[in-house]
PDB file of C-alpha atoms in Angstrom:
ATOM      1  CA  MET A 145     109.840 134.789 171.937  1.00 57.00           C
ATOM      2  CA  CYS A 146     109.191 138.161 173.567  1.00 58.00           C
ATOM      3  CA  HIS A 147     105.849 138.334 175.412  1.00 58.00           C
ATOM      4  CA  VAL A 148     104.115 141.605 176.252  1.00 60.00           C
ATOM      5  CA  SER A 149     101.706 140.754 179.017  1.00 58.00           C
ATOM      6  CA  ARG A 150      99.074 142.279 181.263  1.00 62.00           C
ATOM      7  CA  SER A 151      97.659 139.613 183.584  1.00 42.00           C
ATOM      8  CA  ASN A 152      96.165 137.003 181.172  1.00 36.00           C
ATOM      9  CA  CYS A 153      96.679 139.013 177.948  1.00 40.00           C
ATOM     10  CA  VAL A 154      99.827 137.930 176.108  1.00 40.00           C
ATOM     11  CA  TYR A 155     101.304 139.430 172.927  1.00 43.00           C
ATOM     12  CA  SER A 156     104.363 138.025 171.174  1.00 43.00           C
ATOM     13  CA  CYS A 157     107.068 139.438 168.918  1.00 45.00           C
ATOM     14  CA  ASP A 158     109.555 137.346 166.911  1.00 43.00           C
ATOM     15  CA  ARG A 159     113.188 137.721 167.997  1.00 41.00           C
ATOM     16  CA  ASN A 160     114.593 136.591 164.670  1.00 38.00           C
ATOM     17  CA  VAL A 161     115.216 139.714 162.606  1.00 36.00           C
ATOM     18  CA  LYS A 162     115.967 139.537 158.908  1.00 40.00           C
ATOM     19  CA  LYS A 163     119.343 140.695 157.604  1.00 42.00           C
ATOM     20  CA  LYS A 164     117.693 143.579 155.795  1.00 42.00           C
ATOM     21  CA  ARG A 165     116.205 144.951 158.992  1.00 47.00           C
ATOM     22  CA  LYS A 166     119.503 144.568 160.842  1.00 49.00           C
ATOM     23  CA  LYS A 167     121.313 146.609 158.210  1.00 48.00           C
ATOM     24  CA  LYS A 168     118.586 149.239 158.363  1.00 49.00           C
ATOM     25  CA  ARG A 169     118.913 149.483 162.146  1.00 52.00           C
ATOM     26  CA  ARG A 170     122.716 149.770 161.927  1.00 52.00           C
ATOM     27  CA  LYS A 171     122.328 152.662 159.496  1.00 49.00           C
ATOM     28  CA  LYS A 172     119.796 154.294 161.819  1.00 48.00           C
ATOM     29  CA  ARG A 173     122.112 153.947 164.822  1.00 49.00           C
ATOM     30  CA  ILE A 174     124.986 155.533 162.895  1.00 43.00           C
ATOM     31  CA  LYS A 175     122.699 158.357 161.803  1.00 46.00           C
ATOM     32  CA  ASP A 176     121.406 158.864 165.359  1.00 45.00           C
ATOM     33  CA  LYS A 177     124.948 159.032 166.747  1.00 42.00           C
ATOM     34  CA  SER A 178     126.007 161.582 164.161  1.00 39.00           C
ATOM     35  CA  SER A 179     122.905 163.699 164.750  1.00 39.00           C
ATOM     36  CA  THR A 180     123.327 163.784 168.551  1.00 37.00           C
ATOM     37  CA  SER A 181     127.108 163.795 168.950  1.00 35.00           C
ATOM     38  CA  CYS A 182     127.332 167.572 168.642  1.00 35.00           C
ATOM     39  CA  GLY A 183     124.764 168.099 171.393  1.00 39.00           C
ATOM     40  CA  ASN A 184     122.533 171.131 171.755  1.00 45.00           C
ATOM     41  CA  PRO A 185     124.192 174.335 170.405  1.00 38.00           C
ATOM     42  CA  LYS A 186     122.550 176.300 173.218  1.00 45.00           C
ATOM     43  CA  LYS A 187     124.679 174.306 175.689  1.00 46.00           C
ATOM     44  CA  VAL A 188     127.920 174.519 173.704  1.00 42.00           C
ATOM     45  CA  PHE A 189     128.062 178.258 173.095  1.00 48.00           C
ATOM     46  CA  PRO A 190     127.798 179.399 176.768  1.00 62.00           C
ATOM     47  CA  ILE A 191     130.795 177.168 177.613  1.00 65.00           C
ATOM     48  CA  SER A 192     132.901 178.732 174.844  1.00 71.00           C
ATOM     49  CA  HIS A 193     131.839 182.188 176.032  1.00 71.00           C
ATOM     50  CA  LEU A 194     132.883 181.372 179.582  1.00 68.00           C
ATOM     51  CA  VAL A 195     136.272 180.126 178.380  1.00 69.00           C
ATOM     52  CA  VAL A 196     136.879 183.362 176.458  1.00 75.00           C
ATOM     53  CA  MET A 197     135.735 185.445 179.429  1.00 74.00           C
ATOM     54  CA  CYS A 198     138.067 183.472 181.692  1.00 72.00           C
ATOM     55  CA  TYR A 199     141.068 184.309 179.506  1.00 67.00           C
ATOM     56  CA  VAL A 200     140.095 187.979 179.157  1.00 76.00           C
ATOM     57  CA  MET A 201     139.703 188.372 182.911  1.00 79.00           C
ATOM     58  CA  THR A 202     142.653 186.273 184.128  1.00 78.00           C
ATOM     59  CA  LYS A 203     145.108 186.302 181.201  1.00 74.00           C
ATOM     60  CA  SER A 204     146.087 182.842 182.412  1.00 78.00           C
ATOM     61  CA  PHE A 205     146.546 180.102 179.801  1.00 76.00           C
ATOM     62  CA  THR A 206     146.603 177.426 182.516  1.00 79.00           C
ATOM     63  CA  LEU A 207     143.289 178.473 184.029  1.00 76.00           C
ATOM     64  CA  THR A 208     141.757 178.941 180.579  1.00 75.00           C
ATOM     65  CA  PHE A 209     142.912 175.444 179.574  1.00 76.00           C
ATOM     66  CA  CYS A 210     141.384 173.930 182.726  1.00 81.00           C
ATOM     67  CA  THR A 211     138.073 175.803 182.463  1.00 77.00           C
ATOM     68  CA  PRO A 212     136.417 173.491 179.860  1.00 78.00           C
ATOM     69  CA  PHE A 213     137.213 170.420 181.975  1.00 82.00           C
ATOM     70  CA  ILE A 214     135.848 172.087 185.118  1.00 81.00           C
ATOM     71  CA  LEU A 215     132.665 173.061 183.267  1.00 80.00           C
ATOM     72  CA  MET A 216     132.215 169.584 181.761  1.00 84.00           C
ATOM     73  CA  GLY A 217     132.702 168.050 185.209  1.00 88.00           C
ATOM     74  CA  ALA A 218     130.093 170.402 186.662  1.00 84.00           C
ATOM     75  CA  ARG A 219     127.705 169.599 183.829  1.00 82.00           C
ATOM     76  CA  TYR A 220     128.142 165.851 184.417  1.00 86.00           C
ATOM     77  CA  TYR A 221     127.598 166.285 188.173  1.00 88.00           C
ATOM     78  CA  TYR A 222     124.399 168.335 187.854  1.00 85.00           C
ATOM     79  CA  SER A 223     123.018 166.202 185.005  1.00 85.00           C
ATOM     80  CA  ARG A 224     123.541 163.071 187.089  1.00 88.00           C
ATOM     81  CA  LYS A 225     122.008 164.763 190.145  1.00 89.00           C
ATOM     82  CA  VAL A 226     118.887 165.816 188.209  1.00 87.00           C
ATOM     83  CA  ILE A 227     118.391 162.374 186.623  1.00 87.00           C
ATOM     84  CA  LEU A 228     118.818 160.565 189.967  1.00 89.00           C
ATOM     85  CA  ASN A 229     116.334 162.959 191.614  1.00 89.00           C
ATOM     86  CA  TYR A 230     113.893 162.328 188.763  1.00 85.00           C
ATOM     87  CA  LEU A 231     114.204 158.545 189.149  1.00 87.00           C
ATOM     88  CA  ASP A 232     113.795 158.845 192.902  1.00 89.00           C
ATOM     89  CA  CYS A 233     110.644 160.926 192.377  1.00 88.00           C
ATOM     90  CA  ALA A 234     109.217 158.312 189.959  1.00 87.00           C
ATOM     91  CA  LEU A 235     110.012 155.450 192.353  1.00 89.00           C
ATOM     92  CA  HIS A 236     108.132 157.233 195.138  1.00 90.00           C
ATOM     93  CA  THR A 237     105.019 158.096 193.107  1.00 90.00           C
ATOM     94  CA  ASP A 238     103.372 155.961 190.393  1.00 91.00           C
ATOM     95  CA  MET A 239     106.173 153.377 190.119  1.00 92.00           C
ATOM     96  CA  ALA A 240     105.942 152.748 193.857  1.00 92.00           C
ATOM     97  CA  ASP A 241     102.379 151.440 193.490  1.00 93.00           C
ATOM     98  CA  ILE A 242     101.733 150.345 189.896  1.00 93.00           C
ATOM     99  CA  GLU A 243      98.522 148.558 190.823  1.00 93.00           C
ATOM    100  CA  ALA A 244      96.945 151.650 192.399  1.00 94.00           C
ATOM    101  CA  TYR A 245      98.035 154.002 189.603  1.00 93.00           C
ATOM    102  CA  TYR A 246      97.543 151.857 186.502  1.00 95.00           C
ATOM    103  CA  MET A 247      95.817 148.511 187.189  1.00 93.00           C
ATOM    104  CA  LYS A 248      92.845 149.437 189.379  1.00 92.00           C
ATOM    105  CA  PRO A 249      91.617 152.650 187.678  1.00 91.00           C
ATOM    106  CA  THR A 250      89.240 152.013 184.775  1.00 90.00           C
ATOM    107  CA  GLY A 251      90.761 152.966 181.436  1.00 93.00           C
ATOM    108  CA  SER A 252      94.395 152.653 182.581  1.00 95.00           C
ATOM    109  CA  CYS A 253      96.831 149.757 182.311  1.00 96.00           C
ATOM    110  CA  PHE A 254     100.450 148.602 182.665  1.00 96.00           C
ATOM    111  CA  TRP A 255     102.366 146.041 180.592  1.00 96.00           C
ATOM    112  CA  VAL A 256     105.735 144.317 180.800  1.00 95.00           C
ATOM    113  CA  ALA A 257     107.725 142.690 177.988  1.00 94.00           C
ATOM    114  CA  VAL A 258     109.207 139.361 179.056  1.00 92.00           C
ATOM    115  CA  LEU A 259     112.001 137.613 177.185  1.00 88.00           C
ATOM    116  CA  GLN A 260     113.320 134.233 178.376  1.00 84.00           C
ATOM    117  CA  GLY A 261     111.744 134.794 181.789  1.00 88.00           C
ATOM    118  CA  GLN A 262     113.313 138.240 182.186  1.00 91.00           C
ATOM    119  CA  VAL A 263     111.470 141.588 182.171  1.00 93.00           C
ATOM    120  CA  VAL A 264     113.074 143.614 179.364  1.00 94.00           C
ATOM    121  CA  GLY A 265     110.578 146.420 178.866  1.00 95.00           C
ATOM    122  CA  ILE A 266     107.638 148.292 180.388  1.00 95.00           C
ATOM    123  CA  VAL A 267     104.934 150.719 179.327  1.00 96.00           C
ATOM    124  CA  ALA A 268     101.969 152.340 181.058  1.00 96.00           C
ATOM    125  CA  ALA A 269      98.738 153.889 179.849  1.00 96.00           C
ATOM    126  CA  GLN A 270      96.779 156.388 181.933  1.00 96.00           C
ATOM    127  CA  GLY A 271      93.280 157.486 180.940  1.00 95.00           C
ATOM    128  CA  ARG A 272      92.139 161.108 181.094  1.00 91.00           C
ATOM    129  CA  GLU A 273      88.418 161.574 181.499  1.00 88.00           C
ATOM    130  CA  ASP A 274      88.464 165.359 180.992  1.00 89.00           C
ATOM    131  CA  ASP A 275      89.456 165.184 177.292  1.00 90.00           C
ATOM    132  CA  ASN A 276      88.959 161.440 176.591  1.00 93.00           C
ATOM    133  CA  THR A 277      92.633 160.843 175.807  1.00 96.00           C
ATOM    134  CA  LEU A 278      95.021 158.103 176.863  1.00 96.00           C
ATOM    135  CA  GLU A 279      98.540 159.066 177.949  1.00 96.00           C
ATOM    136  CA  LEU A 280     101.384 156.703 177.047  1.00 97.00           C
ATOM    137  CA  ARG A 281     103.830 156.759 179.971  1.00 95.00           C
ATOM    138  CA  ARG A 282     106.937 155.089 181.340  1.00 94.00           C
ATOM    139  CA  MET A 283     107.958 153.348 178.108  1.00 94.00           C
ATOM    140  CA  SER A 284     111.367 151.818 178.688  1.00 93.00           C
ATOM    141  CA  VAL A 285     113.375 148.925 177.235  1.00 94.00           C
ATOM    142  CA  ASP A 286     116.499 147.387 178.764  1.00 93.00           C
ATOM    143  CA  SER A 287     119.529 148.766 176.899  1.00 89.00           C
ATOM    144  CA  HIS A 288     120.762 145.207 176.223  1.00 91.00           C
ATOM    145  CA  PHE A 289     117.566 144.368 174.321  1.00 91.00           C
ATOM    146  CA  ARG A 290     117.045 147.489 172.240  1.00 88.00           C
ATOM    147  CA  GLY A 291     116.829 147.270 168.463  1.00 87.00           C
ATOM    148  CA  LYS A 292     114.656 144.132 168.581  1.00 89.00           C
ATOM    149  CA  GLY A 293     111.304 145.837 168.025  1.00 92.00           C
ATOM    150  CA  ILE A 294     110.206 145.492 171.671  1.00 94.00           C
ATOM    151  CA  ALA A 295     109.392 149.199 172.088  1.00 94.00           C
ATOM    152  CA  LYS A 296     107.236 149.162 168.955  1.00 94.00           C
ATOM    153  CA  VAL A 297     105.273 146.141 170.237  1.00 95.00           C
ATOM    154  CA  LEU A 298     104.724 147.917 173.575  1.00 96.00           C
ATOM    155  CA  GLY A 299     103.598 151.072 171.769  1.00 96.00           C
ATOM    156  CA  ARG A 300     101.166 149.131 169.574  1.00 96.00           C
ATOM    157  CA  ARG A 301      99.717 147.434 172.639  1.00 96.00           C
ATOM    158  CA  VAL A 302      98.873 150.854 174.091  1.00 96.00           C
ATOM    159  CA  LEU A 303      97.235 151.921 170.807  1.00 96.00           C
ATOM    160  CA  GLU A 304      95.158 148.734 170.738  1.00 96.00           C
ATOM    161  CA  PHE A 305      94.090 149.380 174.338  1.00 96.00           C
ATOM    162  CA  ALA A 306      93.106 152.968 173.431  1.00 96.00           C
ATOM    163  CA  MET A 307      90.953 151.796 170.515  1.00 95.00           C
ATOM    164  CA  LEU A 308      89.294 149.049 172.570  1.00 95.00           C
ATOM    165  CA  ASN A 309      88.398 151.619 175.240  1.00 94.00           C
ATOM    166  CA  ASN A 310      87.147 154.147 172.663  1.00 94.00           C
ATOM    167  CA  TYR A 311      89.628 156.937 173.465  1.00 96.00           C
ATOM    168  CA  SER A 312      89.683 159.784 170.958  1.00 95.00           C
ATOM    169  CA  ALA A 313      93.491 160.185 171.012  1.00 96.00           C
ATOM    170  CA  VAL A 314      96.746 158.928 172.529  1.00 97.00           C
ATOM    171  CA  VAL A 315      99.202 161.516 173.841  1.00 97.00           C
ATOM    172  CA  LEU A 316     102.709 161.376 175.249  1.00 96.00           C
ATOM    173  CA  GLY A 317     105.541 163.607 176.371  1.00 94.00           C
ATOM    174  CA  THR A 318     109.236 162.801 176.058  1.00 93.00           C
ATOM    175  CA  THR A 319     112.607 164.278 176.931  1.00 90.00           C
ATOM    176  CA  ALA A 320     114.450 161.715 174.766  1.00 86.00           C
ATOM    177  CA  VAL A 321     117.628 163.106 173.203  1.00 81.00           C
ATOM    178  CA  LYS A 322     118.241 160.346 170.655  1.00 84.00           C
ATOM    179  CA  MET A 323     116.392 160.687 167.352  1.00 89.00           C
ATOM    180  CA  ALA A 324     115.605 156.950 167.387  1.00 88.00           C
ATOM    181  CA  ALA A 325     112.979 157.495 170.114  1.00 90.00           C
ATOM    182  CA  HIS A 326     111.272 160.265 168.146  1.00 93.00           C
ATOM    183  CA  LYS A 327     111.331 158.162 164.980  1.00 94.00           C
ATOM    184  CA  LEU A 328     109.709 155.319 166.908  1.00 93.00           C
ATOM    185  CA  TYR A 329     106.769 157.514 167.924  1.00 95.00           C
ATOM    186  CA  GLU A 330     106.425 158.841 164.392  1.00 95.00           C
ATOM    187  CA  SER A 331     106.473 155.286 162.986  1.00 95.00           C
ATOM    188  CA  LEU A 332     103.542 154.464 165.292  1.00 95.00           C
ATOM    189  CA  GLY A 333     101.591 157.369 163.803  1.00 95.00           C
ATOM    190  CA  PHE A 334     102.219 160.094 166.397  1.00 96.00           C
ATOM    191  CA  ARG A 335     102.684 163.704 165.310  1.00 95.00           C
ATOM    192  CA  ARG A 336     104.708 166.255 167.225  1.00 95.00           C
ATOM    193  CA  VAL A 337     102.356 168.955 168.485  1.00 95.00           C
ATOM    194  CA  GLY A 338     104.650 171.097 170.627  1.00 93.00           C
ATOM    195  CA  GLU A 339     107.978 171.584 172.386  1.00 91.00           C
ATOM    196  CA  THR A 340     109.119 173.198 175.603  1.00 89.00           C
ATOM    197  CA  GLU A 341     112.698 174.431 175.884  1.00 85.00           C
ATOM    198  CA  ASP A 342     114.473 174.263 179.237  1.00 80.00           C
ATOM    199  CA  TYR A 343     111.873 171.872 180.667  1.00 86.00           C
ATOM    200  CA  THR A 344     111.704 171.262 184.422  1.00 85.00           C
ATOM    201  CA  LEU A 345     111.847 167.555 185.287  1.00 83.00           C
ATOM    202  CA  PRO A 346     110.062 166.318 188.425  1.00 84.00           C
ATOM    203  CA  GLY A 347     112.559 166.454 191.275  1.00 82.00           C
ATOM    204  CA  MET A 348     114.508 169.435 189.914  1.00 83.00           C
ATOM    205  CA  THR A 349     115.243 172.251 192.356  1.00 83.00           C
ATOM    206  CA  ARG A 350     115.676 174.843 189.566  1.00 77.00           C
ATOM    207  CA  SER A 351     118.684 176.321 191.341  1.00 85.00           C
ATOM    208  CA  LEU A 352     120.943 178.681 189.389  1.00 83.00           C
ATOM    209  CA  LEU A 353     123.616 176.010 188.925  1.00 80.00           C
ATOM    210  CA  GLU A 354     121.081 173.425 187.778  1.00 82.00           C
ATOM    211  CA  ARG A 355     119.693 175.850 185.200  1.00 79.00           C
ATOM    212  CA  LEU A 356     123.200 176.698 184.050  1.00 76.00           C
ATOM    213  CA  PHE A 357     124.499 173.143 183.637  1.00 78.00           C
ATOM    214  CA  PHE A 358     121.355 171.152 182.834  1.00 82.00           C
ATOM    215  CA  GLN A 359     118.841 171.975 180.105  1.00 82.00           C
ATOM    216  CA  ILE A 360     116.447 169.579 178.454  1.00 86.00           C
ATOM    217  CA  ARG A 361     113.806 169.793 175.746  1.00 88.00           C
ATOM    218  CA  TYR A 362     110.328 168.336 176.266  1.00 91.00           C
ATOM    219  CA  SER A 363     108.426 167.210 173.151  1.00 94.00           C
ATOM    220  CA  ARG A 364     104.689 166.525 173.059  1.00 95.00           C
ATOM    221  CA  TYR A 365     103.172 163.986 170.643  1.00 96.00           C
ATOM    222  CA  ARG A 366      99.586 163.154 169.741  1.00 96.00           C
ATOM    223  CA  LEU A 367      97.912 160.409 167.734  1.00 96.00           C
ATOM    224  CA  GLN A 368      94.307 161.193 166.857  1.00 95.00           C
ATOM    225  CA  LEU A 369      92.242 157.990 166.694  1.00 91.00           C
ATOM    226  CA  HIS A 370      88.869 159.523 165.897  1.00 81.00           C
ATOM    227  CA  GLU A 371      87.012 162.799 166.198  1.00 71.00           C
ATOM    228  CA  GLU A 372      84.776 163.219 169.201  1.00 62.00           C
TER     229      GLU A 372
END
């Protein structure tokens, strides 16, 4: 059994998945891989342009051949640097003191999913008094336990919390690349309400090289529970 708990509140989800659902998930994973394997065209075209420019300027086949590998290495380095800085920023802000950020404030909460005594997923909910909305934050499931419906149970727990506390809507923002994450939010009833291209993650320096080798899209979702 997988338990989603917040102090003395426990919610369970069955681990045994029917064959039909397994097949459906396999098909989804294949579809997700095919839809994301090509990456963002905006990132691919500048690299091809740089390769062509390299050949035009140097007339060197060797240097032109090496250019894509140099660019991919630089992209990996800066992507890793940005992600590590983002994680470091998170671990020094709200994730450094979960109780102060999510447990003590009225209208906010934090849950963990526990499977066989091991924490396999987390999700947070932060209330906004200015517009009476609840923000779903920090949803994450251990990669070894994905595809078992844990994220959906966590998401539903947040929605239940929002309804119990009479919030008018639940909102969230995501930089997820895989379509599976977006489909999860849509299956919970969220609707995409906006996108920001070339989003700046917390911890980014926005240097020229970072902007050149790392770009990410930020999507905003909203689930209206009732009209105010």
